[in-house]
Amino acid sequence: MSEFTRFLRQARQKIDDLSHHRKIRKAIATYDSKVEEMKQTQFRNWEQARKNAQEIKNYVLNSLPQLLQKFEQNISARGVTVMWAETAAEARQYFLQIAREHRAKKIIKSKSMTTEEISFNEMCEQQGLEVWESDLGELIVQLAGEKPYHIVTPAMHKSTAEISQLFHEKLGSPLTDSAAELTMVARQHLRQAYITADIGVTGANFLLAEEGAVLLTENEGNGRLTMACPPVHVVIAGIEKIIPGLADLALFLPLLATSGTGQQITCYNSIIRGPRQQLETDGPKKMYVILLDNGRSQLYGDPHFREILRCIRCGACLNACPVFRLAGGHTYHTPYQGPLGSVLTPHLRGWAEWYHLPYASSLCAACSFVCPVHIELHRLLLENRWQAYRKGYVGLIWKVALKGWAFIFARRSRLDLVARPLRRWGGHFTWLVPAGKRKRIPALPRKSFKELWLKNEQ
Ligand code: SF4
């Protein structure tokens, strides 16, 4: 089945699934109220904060090669091995090299969408490596045999009762409706994994060029244990995660926490500058940073799409998107869902299978309105549609329809010619348009705006 057909089928199922609606509506309503409160209380001027973040990120993009070099130089000086992966396959290969060198069998991994992007877990399973997710949401979807539903809240689609049932079946814990008890079950299960793992894998929320450091921000403390307990720490991060330095965190940490989860600041923020140094008694003995390109350079070189590299993966655009809310995260079948995924995926994974994603949008621009780094996602979605059209991924019927539409709308006289009979008799043909279960096609008005205007003028 093609990805396009899969998307349509799954979207239709989810749209009719009322229990799915209830769970997502509840989760997003809680998120919305917290975010709005935080924008008002934490920032004197939210819009100004967004503009500042946009400017810093634009500076980063203008000096990306230099900042990445500076990061490599500074972090290498403290004993970290930096590896540059051009593709997802290369990143997987680098990791396998590291695993073989350290005779690793067991991996513990904190939440990282970059590892999802390179299909890290699948690779580990194929190679006979045991891999455990340490983030609670990620652990839930791992135990359920699913993929993350949302880039920030991977188990957003699961109710407490469903999680309790899952833990009961997979971890043998008693059934409960207490979220705190469920957290303790996961905690107990994971403690052993931290101690016995050979490698800890994390992503990076930011890479600090000036200090040569990796910044991890999280709410559970699992990221900190993942990178500190095992003897080897591997960071897998996209090259766009670079920012100039520590001082910029004063803006980016609250900005990310506000847009990501509606918090003032996330609970645990770790700055990692390398493996255990002389006279230090804890921390990993060896540390690697795999810097992933995987299509980002191409986006960087394209003036239309460069701005998507400003993204700080806060997930706000997903929560704001009416298509994501109805169709759900799994329908996209990609590591990045919602408007972000619909912009990125065709560039990262190829147009042939993913050309349809830019059409999974009403172009209402709610995503652009909430983006904390001012990415004009709706414009990029339109740009992607144009690219899909130019690359020939649009069917003949659509091509003819679009050409016809362009021809008619190019002249007012042509539009009048078509619109008059449509308004008079169009109502008889509404059955031709497939109507959704909850959608009625409205009757066309008898007079056009132009006709009303002329009449009023007279
Ligand atoms: S595109 Fe903007 S809103 Fe969406 S995840 Fe990235 S930073 Fe957040």
mmCIF file with all atom_site columns, C-alpha atoms in Angstrom, residues 192-317:
data_model
loop_
_atom_site.group_PDB
_atom_site.id
_atom_site.type_symbol
_atom_site.label_atom_id
_atom_site.label_alt_id
_atom_site.label_comp_id
_atom_site.label_asym_id
_atom_site.label_entity_id
_atom_site.label_seq_id
_atom_site.pdbx_PDB_ins_code
_atom_site.Cartn_x
_atom_site.Cartn_y
_atom_site.Cartn_z
_atom_site.occupancy
_atom_site.B_iso_or_equiv
_atom_site.pdbx_formal_charge
_atom_site.auth_seq_id
_atom_site.auth_comp_id
_atom_site.auth_asym_id
_atom_site.auth_atom_id
_atom_site.pdbx_PDB_model_num
ATOM 1   C CA . GLN A 1 192 ? 18.229 -1.774 36.435 1.00 0.00 ? 192 GLN A CA 1
ATOM 2   C CA . ALA A 1 193 ? 18.584 -0.888 32.756 1.00 0.00 ? 193 ALA A CA 1
ATOM 3   C CA . TYR A 1 194 ? 20.626 2.261  33.531 1.00 0.00 ? 194 TYR A CA 1
ATOM 4   C CA . ILE A 1 195 ? 23.079 0.279  35.623 1.00 0.00 ? 195 ILE A CA 1
ATOM 5   C CA . THR A 1 196 ? 23.494 -2.630 33.240 1.00 0.00 ? 196 THR A CA 1
ATOM 6   C CA . ALA A 1 197 ? 23.517 -0.778 29.887 1.00 0.00 ? 197 ALA A CA 1
ATOM 7   C CA . ASP A 1 198 ? 26.778 -0.640 27.904 1.00 0.00 ? 198 ASP A CA 1
ATOM 8   C CA . ILE A 1 199 ? 25.908 2.540  26.009 1.00 0.00 ? 199 ILE A CA 1
ATOM 9   C CA . GLY A 1 200 ? 23.615 5.460  26.795 1.00 0.00 ? 200 GLY A CA 1
ATOM 10  C CA . VAL A 1 201 ? 22.192 7.252  23.731 1.00 0.00 ? 201 VAL A CA 1
ATOM 11  C CA . THR A 1 202 ? 20.681 10.729 23.848 1.00 0.00 ? 202 THR A CA 1
ATOM 12  C CA . GLY A 1 203 ? 19.760 13.441 21.411 1.00 0.00 ? 203 GLY A CA 1
ATOM 13  C CA . ALA A 1 204 ? 20.534 17.118 22.030 1.00 0.00 ? 204 ALA A CA 1
ATOM 14  C CA . ASN A 1 205 ? 18.141 20.007 22.465 1.00 0.00 ? 205 ASN A CA 1
ATOM 15  C CA . PHE A 1 206 ? 20.906 22.475 21.728 1.00 0.00 ? 206 PHE A CA 1
ATOM 16  C CA . LEU A 1 207 ? 24.604 22.299 20.846 1.00 0.00 ? 207 LEU A CA 1
ATOM 17  C CA . LEU A 1 208 ? 26.599 25.196 22.285 1.00 0.00 ? 208 LEU A CA 1
ATOM 18  C CA . ALA A 1 209 ? 29.347 26.262 19.883 1.00 0.00 ? 209 ALA A CA 1
ATOM 19  C CA . GLU A 1 210 ? 31.284 28.585 22.171 1.00 0.00 ? 210 GLU A CA 1
ATOM 20  C CA . GLU A 1 211 ? 31.469 26.147 25.094 1.00 0.00 ? 211 GLU A CA 1
ATOM 21  C CA . GLY A 1 212 ? 31.610 22.960 23.010 1.00 0.00 ? 212 GLY A CA 1
ATOM 22  C CA . ALA A 1 213 ? 28.738 21.481 25.014 1.00 0.00 ? 213 ALA A CA 1
ATOM 23  C CA . VAL A 1 214 ? 25.535 19.493 24.574 1.00 0.00 ? 214 VAL A CA 1
ATOM 24  C CA . LEU A 1 215 ? 22.374 20.750 26.269 1.00 0.00 ? 215 LEU A CA 1
ATOM 25  C CA . LEU A 1 216 ? 19.713 18.249 27.313 1.00 0.00 ? 216 LEU A CA 1
ATOM 26  C CA . THR A 1 217 ? 16.408 19.470 28.674 1.00 0.00 ? 217 THR A CA 1
ATOM 27  C CA . GLU A 1 218 ? 13.810 17.059 30.108 1.00 0.00 ? 218 GLU A CA 1
ATOM 28  C CA . ASN A 1 219 ? 11.274 16.514 32.861 1.00 0.00 ? 219 ASN A CA 1
ATOM 29  C CA . GLU A 1 220 ? 11.983 13.045 34.187 1.00 0.00 ? 220 GLU A CA 1
ATOM 30  C CA . GLY A 1 221 ? 15.711 12.947 34.908 1.00 0.00 ? 221 GLY A CA 1
ATOM 31  C CA . ASN A 1 222 ? 15.972 9.926  32.643 1.00 0.00 ? 222 ASN A CA 1
ATOM 32  C CA . GLY A 1 223 ? 18.152 11.746 30.126 1.00 0.00 ? 223 GLY A CA 1
ATOM 33  C CA . ARG A 1 224 ? 20.637 12.577 32.857 1.00 0.00 ? 224 ARG A CA 1
ATOM 34  C CA . LEU A 1 225 ? 20.801 8.947  34.011 1.00 0.00 ? 225 LEU A CA 1
ATOM 35  C CA . THR A 1 226 ? 21.019 7.719  30.412 1.00 0.00 ? 226 THR A CA 1
ATOM 36  C CA . MET A 1 227 ? 24.080 9.796  29.685 1.00 0.00 ? 227 MET A CA 1
ATOM 37  C CA . ALA A 1 228 ? 25.774 9.465  33.102 1.00 0.00 ? 228 ALA A CA 1
ATOM 38  C CA . CYS A 1 229 ? 25.392 5.800  34.165 1.00 0.00 ? 229 CYS A CA 1
ATOM 39  C CA . PRO A 1 230 ? 26.653 3.703  31.217 1.00 0.00 ? 230 PRO A CA 1
ATOM 40  C CA . PRO A 1 231 ? 30.389 3.738  30.437 1.00 0.00 ? 231 PRO A CA 1
ATOM 41  C CA . VAL A 1 232 ? 29.811 5.176  26.943 1.00 0.00 ? 232 VAL A CA 1
ATOM 42  C CA . HIS A 1 233 ? 27.612 8.127  25.958 1.00 0.00 ? 233 HIS A CA 1
ATOM 43  C CA . VAL A 1 234 ? 26.601 8.663  22.322 1.00 0.00 ? 234 VAL A CA 1
ATOM 44  C CA . VAL A 1 235 ? 24.804 11.865 21.260 1.00 0.00 ? 235 VAL A CA 1
ATOM 45  C CA . ILE A 1 236 ? 22.984 11.807 17.930 1.00 0.00 ? 236 ILE A CA 1
ATOM 46  C CA . ALA A 1 237 ? 21.952 15.322 16.870 1.00 0.00 ? 237 ALA A CA 1
ATOM 47  C CA . GLY A 1 238 ? 20.912 17.182 13.730 1.00 0.00 ? 238 GLY A CA 1
ATOM 48  C CA . ILE A 1 239 ? 23.294 19.921 12.634 1.00 0.00 ? 239 ILE A CA 1
ATOM 49  C CA . GLU A 1 240 ? 20.561 22.557 13.056 1.00 0.00 ? 240 GLU A CA 1
ATOM 50  C CA . LYS A 1 241 ? 20.672 22.151 16.848 1.00 0.00 ? 241 LYS A CA 1
ATOM 51  C CA . ILE A 1 242 ? 23.659 24.489 17.102 1.00 0.00 ? 242 ILE A CA 1
ATOM 52  C CA . ILE A 1 243 ? 23.329 27.866 18.834 1.00 0.00 ? 243 ILE A CA 1
ATOM 53  C CA . PRO A 1 244 ? 26.132 30.361 19.523 1.00 0.00 ? 244 PRO A CA 1
ATOM 54  C CA . GLY A 1 245 ? 26.547 29.725 23.244 1.00 0.00 ? 245 GLY A CA 1
ATOM 55  C CA . LEU A 1 246 ? 25.399 29.517 26.838 1.00 0.00 ? 246 LEU A CA 1
ATOM 56  C CA . ALA A 1 247 ? 24.027 33.077 26.970 1.00 0.00 ? 247 ALA A CA 1
ATOM 57  C CA . ASP A 1 248 ? 21.377 32.217 24.347 1.00 0.00 ? 248 ASP A CA 1
ATOM 58  C CA . LEU A 1 249 ? 19.858 29.607 26.645 1.00 0.00 ? 249 LEU A CA 1
ATOM 59  C CA . ALA A 1 250 ? 18.393 32.456 28.712 1.00 0.00 ? 250 ALA A CA 1
ATOM 60  C CA . LEU A 1 251 ? 15.941 32.892 25.858 1.00 0.00 ? 251 LEU A CA 1
ATOM 61  C CA . PHE A 1 252 ? 15.740 29.432 24.306 1.00 0.00 ? 252 PHE A CA 1
ATOM 62  C CA . LEU A 1 253 ? 15.118 27.361 27.441 1.00 0.00 ? 253 LEU A CA 1
ATOM 63  C CA . PRO A 1 254 ? 12.015 29.263 28.611 1.00 0.00 ? 254 PRO A CA 1
ATOM 64  C CA . LEU A 1 255 ? 10.847 29.614 25.017 1.00 0.00 ? 255 LEU A CA 1
ATOM 65  C CA . LEU A 1 256 ? 11.070 25.859 24.435 1.00 0.00 ? 256 LEU A CA 1
ATOM 66  C CA . ALA A 1 257 ? 9.489  25.006 27.795 1.00 0.00 ? 257 ALA A CA 1
ATOM 67  C CA . THR A 1 258 ? 6.598  27.426 27.213 1.00 0.00 ? 258 THR A CA 1
ATOM 68  C CA . SER A 1 259 ? 5.817  26.259 23.676 1.00 0.00 ? 259 SER A CA 1
ATOM 69  C CA . GLY A 1 260 ? 6.606  22.601 24.326 1.00 0.00 ? 260 GLY A CA 1
ATOM 70  C CA . THR A 1 261 ? 4.751  21.862 27.550 1.00 0.00 ? 261 THR A CA 1
ATOM 71  C CA . GLY A 1 262 ? 3.488  25.166 28.974 1.00 0.00 ? 262 GLY A CA 1
ATOM 72  C CA . GLN A 1 263 ? 6.132  25.164 31.712 1.00 0.00 ? 263 GLN A CA 1
ATOM 73  C CA . GLN A 1 264 ? 8.249  27.983 33.015 1.00 0.00 ? 264 GLN A CA 1
ATOM 74  C CA . ILE A 1 265 ? 11.302 25.813 32.575 1.00 0.00 ? 265 ILE A CA 1
ATOM 75  C CA . THR A 1 266 ? 11.775 22.050 32.275 1.00 0.00 ? 266 THR A CA 1
ATOM 76  C CA . CYS A 1 267 ? 12.832 20.218 35.448 1.00 0.00 ? 267 CYS A CA 1
ATOM 77  C CA . TYR A 1 268 ? 16.262 18.923 34.426 1.00 0.00 ? 268 TYR A CA 1
ATOM 78  C CA . ASN A 1 269 ? 18.698 20.859 32.259 1.00 0.00 ? 269 ASN A CA 1
ATOM 79  C CA . SER A 1 270 ? 22.109 19.255 31.776 1.00 0.00 ? 270 SER A CA 1
ATOM 80  C CA . ILE A 1 271 ? 25.103 20.811 30.098 1.00 0.00 ? 271 ILE A CA 1
ATOM 81  C CA . ILE A 1 272 ? 27.482 18.057 28.999 1.00 0.00 ? 272 ILE A CA 1
ATOM 82  C CA . ARG A 1 273 ? 30.999 19.047 28.091 1.00 0.00 ? 273 ARG A CA 1
ATOM 83  C CA . GLY A 1 274 ? 32.639 15.675 27.644 1.00 0.00 ? 274 GLY A CA 1
ATOM 84  C CA . PRO A 1 275 ? 33.344 12.307 29.234 1.00 0.00 ? 275 PRO A CA 1
ATOM 85  C CA . ARG A 1 276 ? 34.698 11.821 32.765 1.00 0.00 ? 276 ARG A CA 1
ATOM 86  C CA . GLN A 1 277 ? 37.817 13.958 33.189 1.00 0.00 ? 277 GLN A CA 1
ATOM 87  C CA . GLN A 1 278 ? 40.880 13.229 35.301 1.00 0.00 ? 278 GLN A CA 1
ATOM 88  C CA . LEU A 1 279 ? 40.078 13.296 39.045 1.00 0.00 ? 279 LEU A CA 1
ATOM 89  C CA . GLU A 1 280 ? 36.332 13.064 38.323 1.00 0.00 ? 280 GLU A CA 1
ATOM 90  C CA . THR A 1 281 ? 34.639 10.052 39.871 1.00 0.00 ? 281 THR A CA 1
ATOM 91  C CA . ASP A 1 282 ? 31.546 9.593  37.737 1.00 0.00 ? 282 ASP A CA 1
ATOM 92  C CA . GLY A 1 283 ? 30.188 10.061 34.233 1.00 0.00 ? 283 GLY A CA 1
ATOM 93  C CA . PRO A 1 284 ? 30.861 8.052  31.061 1.00 0.00 ? 284 PRO A CA 1
ATOM 94  C CA . LYS A 1 285 ? 34.423 7.071  30.228 1.00 0.00 ? 285 LYS A CA 1
ATOM 95  C CA . LYS A 1 286 ? 33.950 7.752  26.533 1.00 0.00 ? 286 LYS A CA 1
ATOM 96  C CA . MET A 1 287 ? 31.698 10.146 24.652 1.00 0.00 ? 287 MET A CA 1
ATOM 97  C CA . TYR A 1 288 ? 30.810 10.494 20.962 1.00 0.00 ? 288 TYR A CA 1
ATOM 98  C CA . VAL A 1 289 ? 28.737 13.077 19.093 1.00 0.00 ? 289 VAL A CA 1
ATOM 99  C CA . ILE A 1 290 ? 27.264 12.011 15.754 1.00 0.00 ? 290 ILE A CA 1
ATOM 100 C CA . LEU A 1 291 ? 26.242 15.120 13.800 1.00 0.00 ? 291 LEU A CA 1
ATOM 101 C CA . LEU A 1 292 ? 23.534 14.251 11.317 1.00 0.00 ? 292 LEU A CA 1
ATOM 102 C CA . ASP A 1 293 ? 22.931 15.971 8.009  1.00 0.00 ? 293 ASP A CA 1
ATOM 103 C CA . ASN A 1 294 ? 20.415 13.671 6.267  1.00 0.00 ? 294 ASN A CA 1
ATOM 104 C CA . GLY A 1 295 ? 19.033 16.261 3.841  1.00 0.00 ? 295 GLY A CA 1
ATOM 105 C CA . ARG A 1 296 ? 19.544 19.318 6.036  1.00 0.00 ? 296 ARG A CA 1
ATOM 106 C CA . SER A 1 297 ? 22.326 20.736 3.841  1.00 0.00 ? 297 SER A CA 1
ATOM 107 C CA . GLN A 1 298 ? 19.971 20.609 0.909  1.00 0.00 ? 298 GLN A CA 1
ATOM 108 C CA . LEU A 1 299 ? 17.361 22.564 2.887  1.00 0.00 ? 299 LEU A CA 1
ATOM 109 C CA . TYR A 1 300 ? 20.118 24.938 3.979  1.00 0.00 ? 300 TYR A CA 1
ATOM 110 C CA . GLY A 1 301 ? 21.046 25.609 0.357  1.00 0.00 ? 301 GLY A CA 1
ATOM 111 C CA . ASP A 1 302 ? 17.440 26.309 -0.664 1.00 0.00 ? 302 ASP A CA 1
ATOM 112 C CA . PRO A 1 303 ? 16.422 29.918 0.128  1.00 0.00 ? 303 PRO A CA 1
ATOM 113 C CA . HIS A 1 304 ? 12.725 28.884 0.212  1.00 0.00 ? 304 HIS A CA 1
ATOM 114 C CA . PHE A 1 305 ? 13.210 26.217 2.874  1.00 0.00 ? 305 PHE A CA 1
ATOM 115 C CA . ARG A 1 306 ? 16.196 27.333 4.908  1.00 0.00 ? 306 ARG A CA 1
ATOM 116 C CA . GLU A 1 307 ? 13.965 28.768 7.633  1.00 0.00 ? 307 GLU A CA 1
ATOM 117 C CA . ILE A 1 308 ? 12.681 25.312 8.619  1.00 0.00 ? 308 ILE A CA 1
ATOM 118 C CA . LEU A 1 309 ? 16.148 24.732 10.121 1.00 0.00 ? 309 LEU A CA 1
ATOM 119 C CA . ARG A 1 310 ? 15.240 27.306 12.788 1.00 0.00 ? 310 ARG A CA 1
ATOM 120 C CA . CYS A 1 311 ? 12.898 24.694 14.315 1.00 0.00 ? 311 CYS A CA 1
ATOM 121 C CA . ILE A 1 312 ? 13.538 23.881 17.969 1.00 0.00 ? 312 ILE A CA 1
ATOM 122 C CA . ARG A 1 313 ? 11.150 20.845 17.975 1.00 0.00 ? 313 ARG A CA 1
ATOM 123 C CA . CYS A 1 314 ? 8.706  22.295 20.493 1.00 0.00 ? 314 CYS A CA 1
ATOM 124 C CA . GLY A 1 315 ? 5.657  20.566 18.950 1.00 0.00 ? 315 GLY A CA 1
ATOM 125 C CA . ALA A 1 316 ? 3.441  23.681 19.192 1.00 0.00 ? 316 ALA A CA 1
ATOM 126 C CA . CYS A 1 317 ? 2.565  23.542 15.488 1.00 0.00 ? 317 CYS A CA 1
#
